[in-house]
Tab-separated table of C-alpha atoms in Angstrom:
chain	number	residue	atom	x	y	z
A	9	MET	CA	149.391	76.998	182.263
A	10	ARG	CA	152.079	78.856	184.224
A	11	LEU	CA	152.047	77.383	187.716
A	12	SER	CA	155.467	78.221	189.102
A	13	GLY	CA	155.885	81.773	190.298
A	14	MET	CA	152.120	82.336	190.306
A	15	LEU	CA	150.463	79.883	192.631
A	16	SER	CA	151.596	79.320	196.164
A	17	ALA	CA	153.716	76.167	196.410
A	18	PRO	CA	151.076	73.825	197.947
A	19	VAL	CA	148.473	74.942	195.440
A	20	ALA	CA	150.861	74.589	192.499
A	21	LEU	CA	152.020	71.103	193.490
A	22	SER	CA	148.504	69.891	194.169
A	23	LEU	CA	147.179	71.228	190.881
A	24	ALA	CA	150.113	69.794	188.941
A	25	ALA	CA	149.467	66.372	190.452
A	26	ALA	CA	145.804	66.605	189.568
A	27	LEU	CA	146.584	67.531	185.979
A	28	THR	CA	148.993	64.604	185.676
A	29	ALA	CA	146.375	62.218	187.051
A	30	CYS	CA	143.891	63.419	184.453
A	31	GLY	CA	145.976	62.242	181.509
A	32	GLY	CA	144.485	59.817	178.969
A	33	GLY	CA	141.882	57.122	179.346
A	34	THR	CA	138.126	56.918	179.506
A	35	PRO	CA	136.373	59.697	181.464
A	36	GLN	CA	135.047	58.528	184.809
A	37	ALA	CA	132.290	60.011	186.948
A	38	PRO	CA	133.782	61.810	189.970
A	39	ALA	CA	133.600	59.975	193.276
A	40	ALA	CA	131.617	61.469	196.133
A	41	ASP	CA	134.588	61.264	198.511
A	42	ALA	CA	136.746	63.126	195.991
A	43	ALA	CA	134.270	65.999	195.893
A	44	ALA	CA	134.308	66.134	199.682
A	45	GLU	CA	138.052	66.784	199.735
A	46	PRO	CA	139.249	70.402	199.485
A	47	HIS	CA	140.054	71.425	195.919
A	48	GLU	CA	143.567	72.591	195.082
A	49	LEU	CA	142.235	76.015	194.063
A	50	ASP	CA	140.089	76.689	197.126
A	51	ASP	CA	142.868	78.639	198.823
A	52	ALA	CA	144.179	80.365	195.705
A	53	THR	CA	144.293	84.149	195.812
A	54	HIS	CA	142.074	86.240	193.602
A	55	GLU	CA	145.047	87.206	191.468
A	56	GLU	CA	146.033	83.561	191.010
A	57	LEU	CA	142.493	82.665	189.971
A	58	VAL	CA	142.323	85.518	187.468
A	59	GLU	CA	145.524	84.456	185.722
A	60	LEU	CA	144.541	80.782	185.622
A	61	ALA	CA	140.997	81.594	184.530
A	62	THR	CA	142.263	83.831	181.742
A	63	GLU	CA	144.341	80.914	180.469
A	64	GLU	CA	141.240	78.709	180.626
A	65	GLY	CA	139.473	81.353	178.548
A	66	SER	CA	135.834	80.462	179.228
A	67	VAL	CA	133.390	79.274	181.858
A	68	THR	CA	129.984	77.636	181.420
A	69	VAL	CA	127.208	78.346	183.893
A	70	TYR	CA	123.879	76.542	184.261
A	71	SER	CA	121.485	79.041	185.824
A	72	PHE	CA	117.932	78.621	187.089
A	73	THR	CA	117.233	82.292	186.353
A	74	SER	CA	117.331	84.292	183.133
A	75	ARG	CA	119.240	86.959	185.049
A	76	ILE	CA	122.372	85.048	184.052
A	77	ALA	CA	122.358	87.162	180.871
A	78	SER	CA	122.988	90.303	182.931
A	79	VAL	CA	125.627	88.491	184.966
A	80	GLU	CA	127.364	87.448	181.745
A	81	GLU	CA	127.600	91.028	180.532
A	82	ALA	CA	128.923	92.368	183.825
A	83	PHE	CA	131.379	89.491	184.324
A	84	GLU	CA	132.911	89.869	180.867
A	85	ALA	CA	133.245	93.612	181.403
A	86	GLN	CA	135.309	92.928	184.526
A	87	TYR	CA	137.185	89.937	183.058
A	88	PRO	CA	137.409	90.603	179.306
A	89	GLY	CA	139.682	87.620	178.719
A	90	ILE	CA	137.085	85.110	179.964
A	91	ASP	CA	133.986	84.170	177.994
A	92	LEU	CA	131.060	83.409	180.308
A	93	ILE	CA	128.616	81.062	178.566
A	94	GLY	CA	125.325	81.184	180.437
A	95	HIS	CA	122.459	78.719	180.007
A	96	ASP	CA	119.038	79.533	181.469
A	97	ILE	CA	117.906	76.085	182.656
A	98	ALA	CA	115.272	75.289	185.278
A	99	SER	CA	116.649	73.618	188.389
A	100	SER	CA	114.811	70.349	187.743
A	101	GLU	CA	116.358	70.125	184.268
A	102	GLN	CA	119.754	71.112	185.636
A	103	ILE	CA	119.581	68.249	188.104
A	104	THR	CA	118.801	65.788	185.319
A	105	ARG	CA	121.622	67.108	183.113
A	106	LEU	CA	124.172	67.225	185.892
A	107	ARG	CA	123.389	63.640	186.886
A	108	SER	CA	123.652	62.275	183.354
A	109	GLU	CA	126.789	64.250	182.522
A	110	SER	CA	128.442	63.081	185.731
A	111	GLN	CA	127.556	59.454	185.010
A	112	ALA	CA	129.107	59.842	181.561
A	113	GLY	CA	132.231	61.405	183.070
A	114	ALA	CA	131.778	64.407	180.781
A	115	PRO	CA	130.528	67.481	182.660
A	116	SER	CA	129.498	70.334	180.357
A	117	ALA	CA	129.036	73.033	182.984
A	118	ASP	CA	131.593	74.506	185.327
A	119	VAL	CA	129.100	76.189	187.663
A	120	ALA	CA	125.547	75.335	188.674
A	121	TYR	CA	123.519	78.295	189.901
A	122	ILE	CA	120.570	76.329	191.196
A	123	SER	CA	117.619	76.166	193.576
A	124	ASP	CA	115.649	73.010	194.518
A	125	ALA	CA	117.833	72.780	197.621
A	126	PRO	CA	116.514	69.470	199.050
A	127	VAL	CA	117.486	67.528	195.926
A	128	VAL	CA	120.695	69.483	195.388
A	129	VAL	CA	121.926	68.805	198.920
A	130	THR	CA	120.894	65.158	199.257
A	131	GLU	CA	121.711	64.012	195.719
A	132	LEU	CA	124.084	66.355	193.879
A	133	VAL	CA	126.275	67.299	196.837
A	134	ALA	CA	126.053	63.971	198.635
A	135	GLY	CA	126.652	62.198	195.317
A	136	GLY	CA	129.817	64.132	194.554
A	137	ILE	CA	128.417	65.913	191.504
A	138	LEU	CA	128.666	69.393	193.028
A	139	ARG	CA	131.284	70.639	195.444
A	140	ASN	CA	131.326	73.754	197.585
A	141	TYR	CA	133.525	76.796	197.235
A	142	VAL	CA	133.446	79.779	199.595
A	143	PRO	CA	135.703	82.659	198.533
A	144	PRO	CA	138.016	83.357	201.484
A	145	ARG	CA	136.893	86.999	201.639
A	146	LEU	CA	133.358	85.873	202.552
A	147	ALA	CA	134.137	83.539	205.440
A	148	GLU	CA	133.067	86.103	208.046
A	149	SER	CA	130.193	87.831	206.235
A	150	VAL	CA	128.092	84.810	205.231
A	151	PRO	CA	126.427	82.863	208.070
A	152	ARG	CA	127.345	79.193	208.264
A	153	GLU	CA	123.874	78.012	207.192
A	154	TYR	CA	124.331	79.873	203.888
A	155	ARG	CA	127.884	78.769	203.146
A	156	GLU	CA	127.387	75.050	203.819
A	157	PRO	CA	126.843	72.544	202.267
A	158	LEU	CA	126.885	74.959	199.301
A	159	LEU	CA	127.375	78.705	199.149
A	160	ALA	CA	124.148	80.685	198.661
A	161	ASN	CA	124.202	84.154	197.155
A	162	ARG	CA	120.631	85.062	198.161
A	163	LEU	CA	117.326	83.806	199.471
A	164	SER	CA	114.526	83.521	196.948
A	165	THR	CA	110.827	83.112	197.717
A	166	LYS	CA	107.610	81.400	196.807
A	167	ILE	CA	104.862	83.286	198.602
A	168	LEU	CA	101.219	84.278	198.342
A	169	MET	CA	100.797	87.417	196.216
A	170	TYR	CA	97.783	89.571	195.423
A	171	ASN	CA	96.797	92.460	193.153
A	172	GLU	CA	97.340	95.701	195.053
A	173	GLU	CA	95.421	97.776	192.504
A	174	ALA	CA	92.276	95.785	193.309
A	175	HIS	CA	93.120	95.664	197.029
A	176	PRO	CA	94.777	99.003	197.905
A	177	ASP	CA	94.229	98.502	201.652
A	178	GLY	CA	96.289	95.324	201.835
A	179	SER	CA	96.011	91.618	201.246
A	180	PRO	CA	92.526	90.127	201.135
A	181	VAL	CA	93.895	86.942	202.706
A	182	GLU	CA	94.720	87.112	206.400
A	183	ASN	CA	94.780	83.342	207.000
A	184	LEU	CA	95.773	80.592	204.563
A	185	TRP	CA	92.635	78.623	205.426
A	186	GLN	CA	90.549	81.321	203.718
A	187	LEU	CA	91.823	79.889	200.442
A	188	THR	CA	89.799	76.742	201.098
A	189	GLU	CA	86.511	78.679	201.325
A	190	GLU	CA	83.963	79.386	198.584
A	191	GLU	CA	85.091	83.016	198.167
A	192	TRP	CA	88.346	81.739	196.646
A	193	ASN	CA	86.948	78.810	194.677
A	194	GLY	CA	88.847	78.698	191.394
A	195	ARG	CA	90.688	81.903	192.273
A	196	VAL	CA	94.029	80.634	193.578
A	197	VAL	CA	96.776	80.110	190.988
A	198	MET	CA	100.034	78.215	191.375
A	199	VAL	CA	102.625	76.443	189.246
A	200	ASP	CA	102.023	72.697	189.339
A	201	PRO	CA	104.355	71.227	192.010
A	202	SER	CA	105.062	68.322	189.662
A	203	VAL	CA	106.650	70.830	187.260
A	204	ARG	CA	108.757	72.966	189.622
A	205	GLY	CA	110.571	71.683	192.687
A	206	ASP	CA	110.325	74.937	194.651
A	207	TYR	CA	106.517	74.715	194.580
A	208	LEU	CA	106.739	71.118	195.791
A	209	ASP	CA	109.003	72.407	198.564
A	210	LEU	CA	106.224	74.811	199.577
A	211	MET	CA	103.742	71.962	199.776
A	212	ALA	CA	106.243	69.946	201.815
A	213	GLU	CA	106.781	72.862	204.183
A	214	ILE	CA	103.029	73.203	204.755
A	215	VAL	CA	102.989	69.541	205.766
A	216	ARG	CA	106.125	69.934	207.893
A	217	ARG	CA	104.504	72.892	209.660
A	218	SER	CA	101.272	71.039	210.413
A	219	ASP	CA	101.179	72.235	214.017
A	220	GLU	CA	101.167	75.828	212.797
A	221	MET	CA	98.524	75.004	210.203
A	222	ALA	CA	96.365	73.468	212.950
A	223	GLN	CA	96.736	76.615	215.060
A	224	ALA	CA	95.810	78.792	212.077
A	225	HIS	CA	92.697	76.650	211.577
A	226	ARG	CA	91.666	77.257	215.200
A	227	GLU	CA	92.223	80.993	214.786
A	228	HIS	CA	90.182	81.198	211.586
A	229	PHE	CA	87.332	78.762	212.184
A	230	GLY	CA	87.325	78.568	215.975
A	231	THR	CA	87.483	74.779	215.847
A	232	GLU	CA	90.029	71.998	215.675
A	233	VAL	CA	90.809	70.749	212.181
A	234	VAL	CA	88.962	67.529	211.359
A	235	LEU	CA	91.076	65.116	209.319
A	236	ASP	CA	89.474	63.213	206.457
A	237	GLU	CA	90.033	59.486	206.168
A	238	GLY	CA	93.596	58.785	205.088
A	239	ILE	CA	94.790	62.298	205.985
A	240	GLU	CA	97.611	62.359	208.523
A	241	ASN	CA	97.869	65.979	209.638
A	242	ALA	CA	96.587	69.535	209.288
A	243	GLY	CA	99.041	70.355	206.505
A	244	GLN	CA	97.780	67.529	204.317
A	245	GLN	CA	94.175	68.487	205.104
A	246	PHE	CA	94.809	72.078	204.024
A	247	ILE	CA	96.381	70.957	200.758
A	248	LYS	CA	93.513	68.554	200.061
A	249	ASP	CA	90.936	71.267	200.762
A	250	LEU	CA	92.856	73.766	198.618
A	251	TYR	CA	92.927	71.397	195.645
A	252	ALA	CA	89.244	70.580	196.132
A	253	ASN	CA	88.443	74.301	196.068
A	254	GLY	CA	89.480	74.612	192.421
A	255	LEU	CA	93.178	75.400	192.757
A	256	VAL	CA	94.364	76.485	189.290
A	257	LEU	CA	97.632	74.789	188.327
A	258	VAL	CA	99.738	76.246	185.514
A	259	ASP	CA	103.137	75.358	184.068
A	260	ASP	CA	104.983	78.665	184.333
A	261	THR	CA	105.444	81.402	186.940
A	262	ASP	CA	104.752	84.147	184.371
A	263	ASN	CA	101.262	82.700	183.957
A	264	VAL	CA	100.696	83.132	187.684
A	265	ASN	CA	102.028	86.682	187.598
A	266	GLN	CA	99.812	87.665	184.682
A	267	ALA	CA	96.677	86.110	186.162
A	268	VAL	CA	97.181	87.682	189.563
A	269	GLY	CA	98.946	90.923	188.761
A	270	ALA	CA	97.412	92.237	185.518
A	271	THR	CA	95.955	95.681	186.103
A	272	GLY	CA	92.368	96.580	185.283
A	273	GLN	CA	90.828	93.517	186.950
A	274	ASP	CA	87.741	93.847	189.143
A	275	ASP	CA	88.117	90.595	191.044
A	276	PRO	CA	91.564	89.117	190.412
A	277	PRO	CA	92.801	85.810	191.853
A	278	VAL	CA	95.651	85.431	194.284
A	279	GLY	CA	98.588	83.173	193.617
A	280	ILE	CA	101.908	81.704	194.709
A	281	THR	CA	104.890	83.274	192.976
A	282	SER	CA	108.252	84.955	193.599
A	283	TYR	CA	108.226	88.143	195.635
A	284	SER	CA	111.032	89.503	193.463
A	285	ASP	CA	108.784	89.387	190.380
A	286	ARG	CA	107.396	92.700	191.578
A	287	ARG	CA	110.433	94.184	189.871
A	288	ASP	CA	108.563	93.698	186.571
A	289	ASN	CA	105.334	95.425	187.673
A	290	GLU	CA	105.867	98.604	185.701
A	291	GLU	CA	107.224	96.946	182.570
A	292	GLU	CA	104.568	94.225	182.432
A	293	GLY	CA	101.587	96.211	183.659
A	294	TRP	CA	101.244	94.203	186.852
A	295	ALA	CA	100.248	95.182	190.383
A	296	LEU	CA	101.798	92.276	192.277
A	297	GLN	CA	102.259	92.642	196.016
A	298	ALA	CA	103.234	90.297	198.839
A	299	SER	CA	100.496	89.058	201.153
A	300	LEU	CA	102.118	90.354	204.321
A	301	GLY	CA	100.592	89.359	207.624
A	302	THR	CA	99.005	86.159	206.328
A	303	VAL	CA	99.130	83.475	209.020
A	304	PRO	CA	100.729	81.140	209.706
A	305	SER	CA	103.007	82.205	206.822
A	306	PRO	CA	102.704	83.568	203.283
A	307	GLY	CA	105.137	80.947	201.924
A	308	ILE	CA	108.801	79.964	201.934
A	309	THR	CA	112.284	81.311	201.463
A	310	PHE	CA	114.976	79.067	200.028
A	311	PRO	CA	118.645	79.419	199.043
A	312	ALA	CA	119.918	80.070	195.539
A	313	TYR	CA	123.035	77.909	195.541
A	314	ILE	CA	126.341	78.261	193.708
A	315	GLY	CA	127.906	74.848	193.107
A	316	MET	CA	131.217	73.944	191.527
A	317	VAL	CA	130.735	71.062	189.083
A	318	ASN	CA	133.136	68.310	190.085
A	319	GLY	CA	135.577	67.442	187.307
A	320	ALA	CA	134.772	70.584	185.294
A	321	ARG	CA	137.208	71.864	182.684
A	322	ASN	CA	137.535	75.410	184.034
A	323	PRO	CA	137.827	75.240	187.831
A	324	ALA	CA	139.612	78.582	188.225
A	325	ALA	CA	137.048	80.493	186.163
A	326	ALA	CA	134.281	78.673	188.039
A	327	ARG	CA	135.623	80.060	191.312
A	328	LEU	CA	135.822	83.543	189.850
A	329	VAL	CA	132.141	83.256	188.903
A	330	ALA	CA	131.247	82.197	192.452
A	331	ASP	CA	133.155	85.142	193.849
A	332	PHE	CA	131.526	87.484	191.309
A	333	LEU	CA	127.991	86.274	192.056
A	334	MET	CA	128.441	87.300	195.683
A	335	GLY	CA	128.946	90.963	194.755
A	336	ASP	CA	131.708	93.388	195.588
A	337	GLY	CA	132.447	94.862	199.003
A	338	SER	CA	129.753	97.542	198.895
A	339	GLU	CA	126.459	97.291	200.793
A	340	THR	CA	124.542	96.785	197.532
A	341	GLY	CA	127.033	94.372	195.954
A	342	GLY	CA	127.850	96.721	193.078
A	343	PRO	CA	127.473	95.904	189.360
A	344	ALA	CA	128.203	92.201	189.932
A	345	TYR	CA	125.218	91.807	192.243
A	346	GLU	CA	122.884	94.249	190.491
A	347	PRO	CA	120.669	91.566	188.831
A	348	PHE	CA	119.911	90.115	192.282
A	349	TYR	CA	119.712	93.316	194.300
A	350	VAL	CA	115.984	93.685	193.769
A	351	PRO	CA	113.048	94.023	196.162
A	352	GLY	CA	111.897	90.591	197.244
A	353	ASP	CA	115.279	88.880	197.047
A	354	TYR	CA	117.351	88.778	200.210
A	355	PRO	CA	121.190	88.891	200.263
A	356	VAL	CA	122.761	86.419	202.685
A	357	ARG	CA	125.826	88.562	203.309
A	358	THR	CA	125.544	90.298	206.670
A	359	ASP	CA	127.473	93.309	205.371
A	360	MET	CA	124.891	94.053	202.662
A	361	ALA	CA	121.712	96.078	203.109
A	362	GLU	CA	118.396	94.568	202.085
A	363	PRO	CA	116.931	96.198	198.961
A	364	ALA	CA	114.377	98.936	199.589
A	365	ASP	CA	110.691	98.756	198.602
A	366	ALA	CA	110.195	95.287	200.045
A	367	ALA	CA	109.369	93.978	203.493
A	368	PRO	CA	112.389	93.110	205.632
A	369	LEU	CA	112.906	89.380	205.890
A	370	GLU	CA	111.638	89.310	209.482
A	371	GLU	CA	108.464	91.174	208.532
A	372	LEU	CA	107.832	88.929	205.537
A	373	GLY	CA	107.277	86.025	207.914
A	374	ALA	CA	108.031	83.304	205.353
A	375	TRP	CA	109.227	79.880	206.446
A	376	ASP	CA	112.923	79.299	205.745
A	377	ILE	CA	113.161	75.723	204.481
A	378	VAL	CA	115.670	73.268	205.945
A	379	PRO	CA	116.753	71.281	202.868
A	380	GLU	CA	117.644	68.039	204.647
A	381	GLU	CA	114.361	67.994	206.571
A	382	THR	CA	112.336	68.847	203.472
A	383	ALA	CA	114.097	66.086	201.554
A	384	ARG	CA	112.940	63.483	204.078
A	385	ILE	CA	109.258	64.121	203.391
A	386	ARG	CA	109.246	65.532	199.859
A	387	ASP	CA	108.712	62.271	197.976
A	388	GLY	CA	105.841	61.390	200.286
A	389	VAL	CA	104.247	64.780	199.684
A	390	ALA	CA	104.653	64.348	195.921
A	391	ASP	CA	102.921	60.973	196.135
A	392	PHE	CA	100.149	62.515	198.227
A	393	LEU	CA	99.565	65.236	195.610
A	394	LEU	CA	99.059	62.573	192.947
A	395	THR	CA	96.001	61.362	194.874
A	396	LEU	CA	94.254	64.741	194.759
């Protein structure tokens, strides 16, 4: 690895010291305080990273979306000397792998592209397993809440969706409490929150927003919500009533999309899924559409995080991937960002335009989760769901 003449002096000396310290011996899990310290490559220039990353030769990415395959192709076209090895792994499984690999002192991934923000922030970041990296070029174009504690490249969603072929005049659900009524008995579909963390986050947000749920109850029924014995707030009461009304739980988002969106249905269900899955409507024969205007909210938005795996083998290539995932300087992000520049996903860069053919973020009206606050109540919500 040619350090002299390529890296700036502080970066070269710091990296050389780190390499010396990593000589022989038994691998050790990285310490949390070590991950909190700036990395020697955080201030490296793009050119320095490219040369170091080319010497590394490869980079392994754990990704919670299958779109990593498109990223791999575009990345290798731009950096032909670097092999991007992408693994499509659900966030919950990523968390398990990253924990165990860190404990063994043998990280396999260099980059974690991951959702499930409450667990990521309070366990993986706080535990020193993932560290942050914000490419210097993005310091002014990404708001602070999306560059700390980890960099986000977009906001994803879990919202109420309906079949627009069956309902051409708009969503049949104006208020979430309608889903607890007989009309929707057995006709609401969702991935089981015990299977996917982002659906558990939605349940937690409904509880966290209990005041808004109580107001929505007053607007729909004209009365105050009456809490059953053992129920603490309007959010819990809504969830209990929803489950009691035959909520259909499945193990995969595609099952929700098919059940809700398949064309040719006379009386299709509604369901919770990703707004961006509308991109597959034509290919899959779906008619998915967002339930805009539903009060108090159609669902949640949450960050898709890019984390550097602490102690990874290819730290320079990892930082190139982070930079690449944020797109180029154009308002659409160019080829690097193309897999994510789709209706229903929302770029966090202020210098990018939102994709067309989807409601602007403000019009969508989804709740933007606060990972630390969600984390405080999430386990309690999970325990509550087990009683239903």
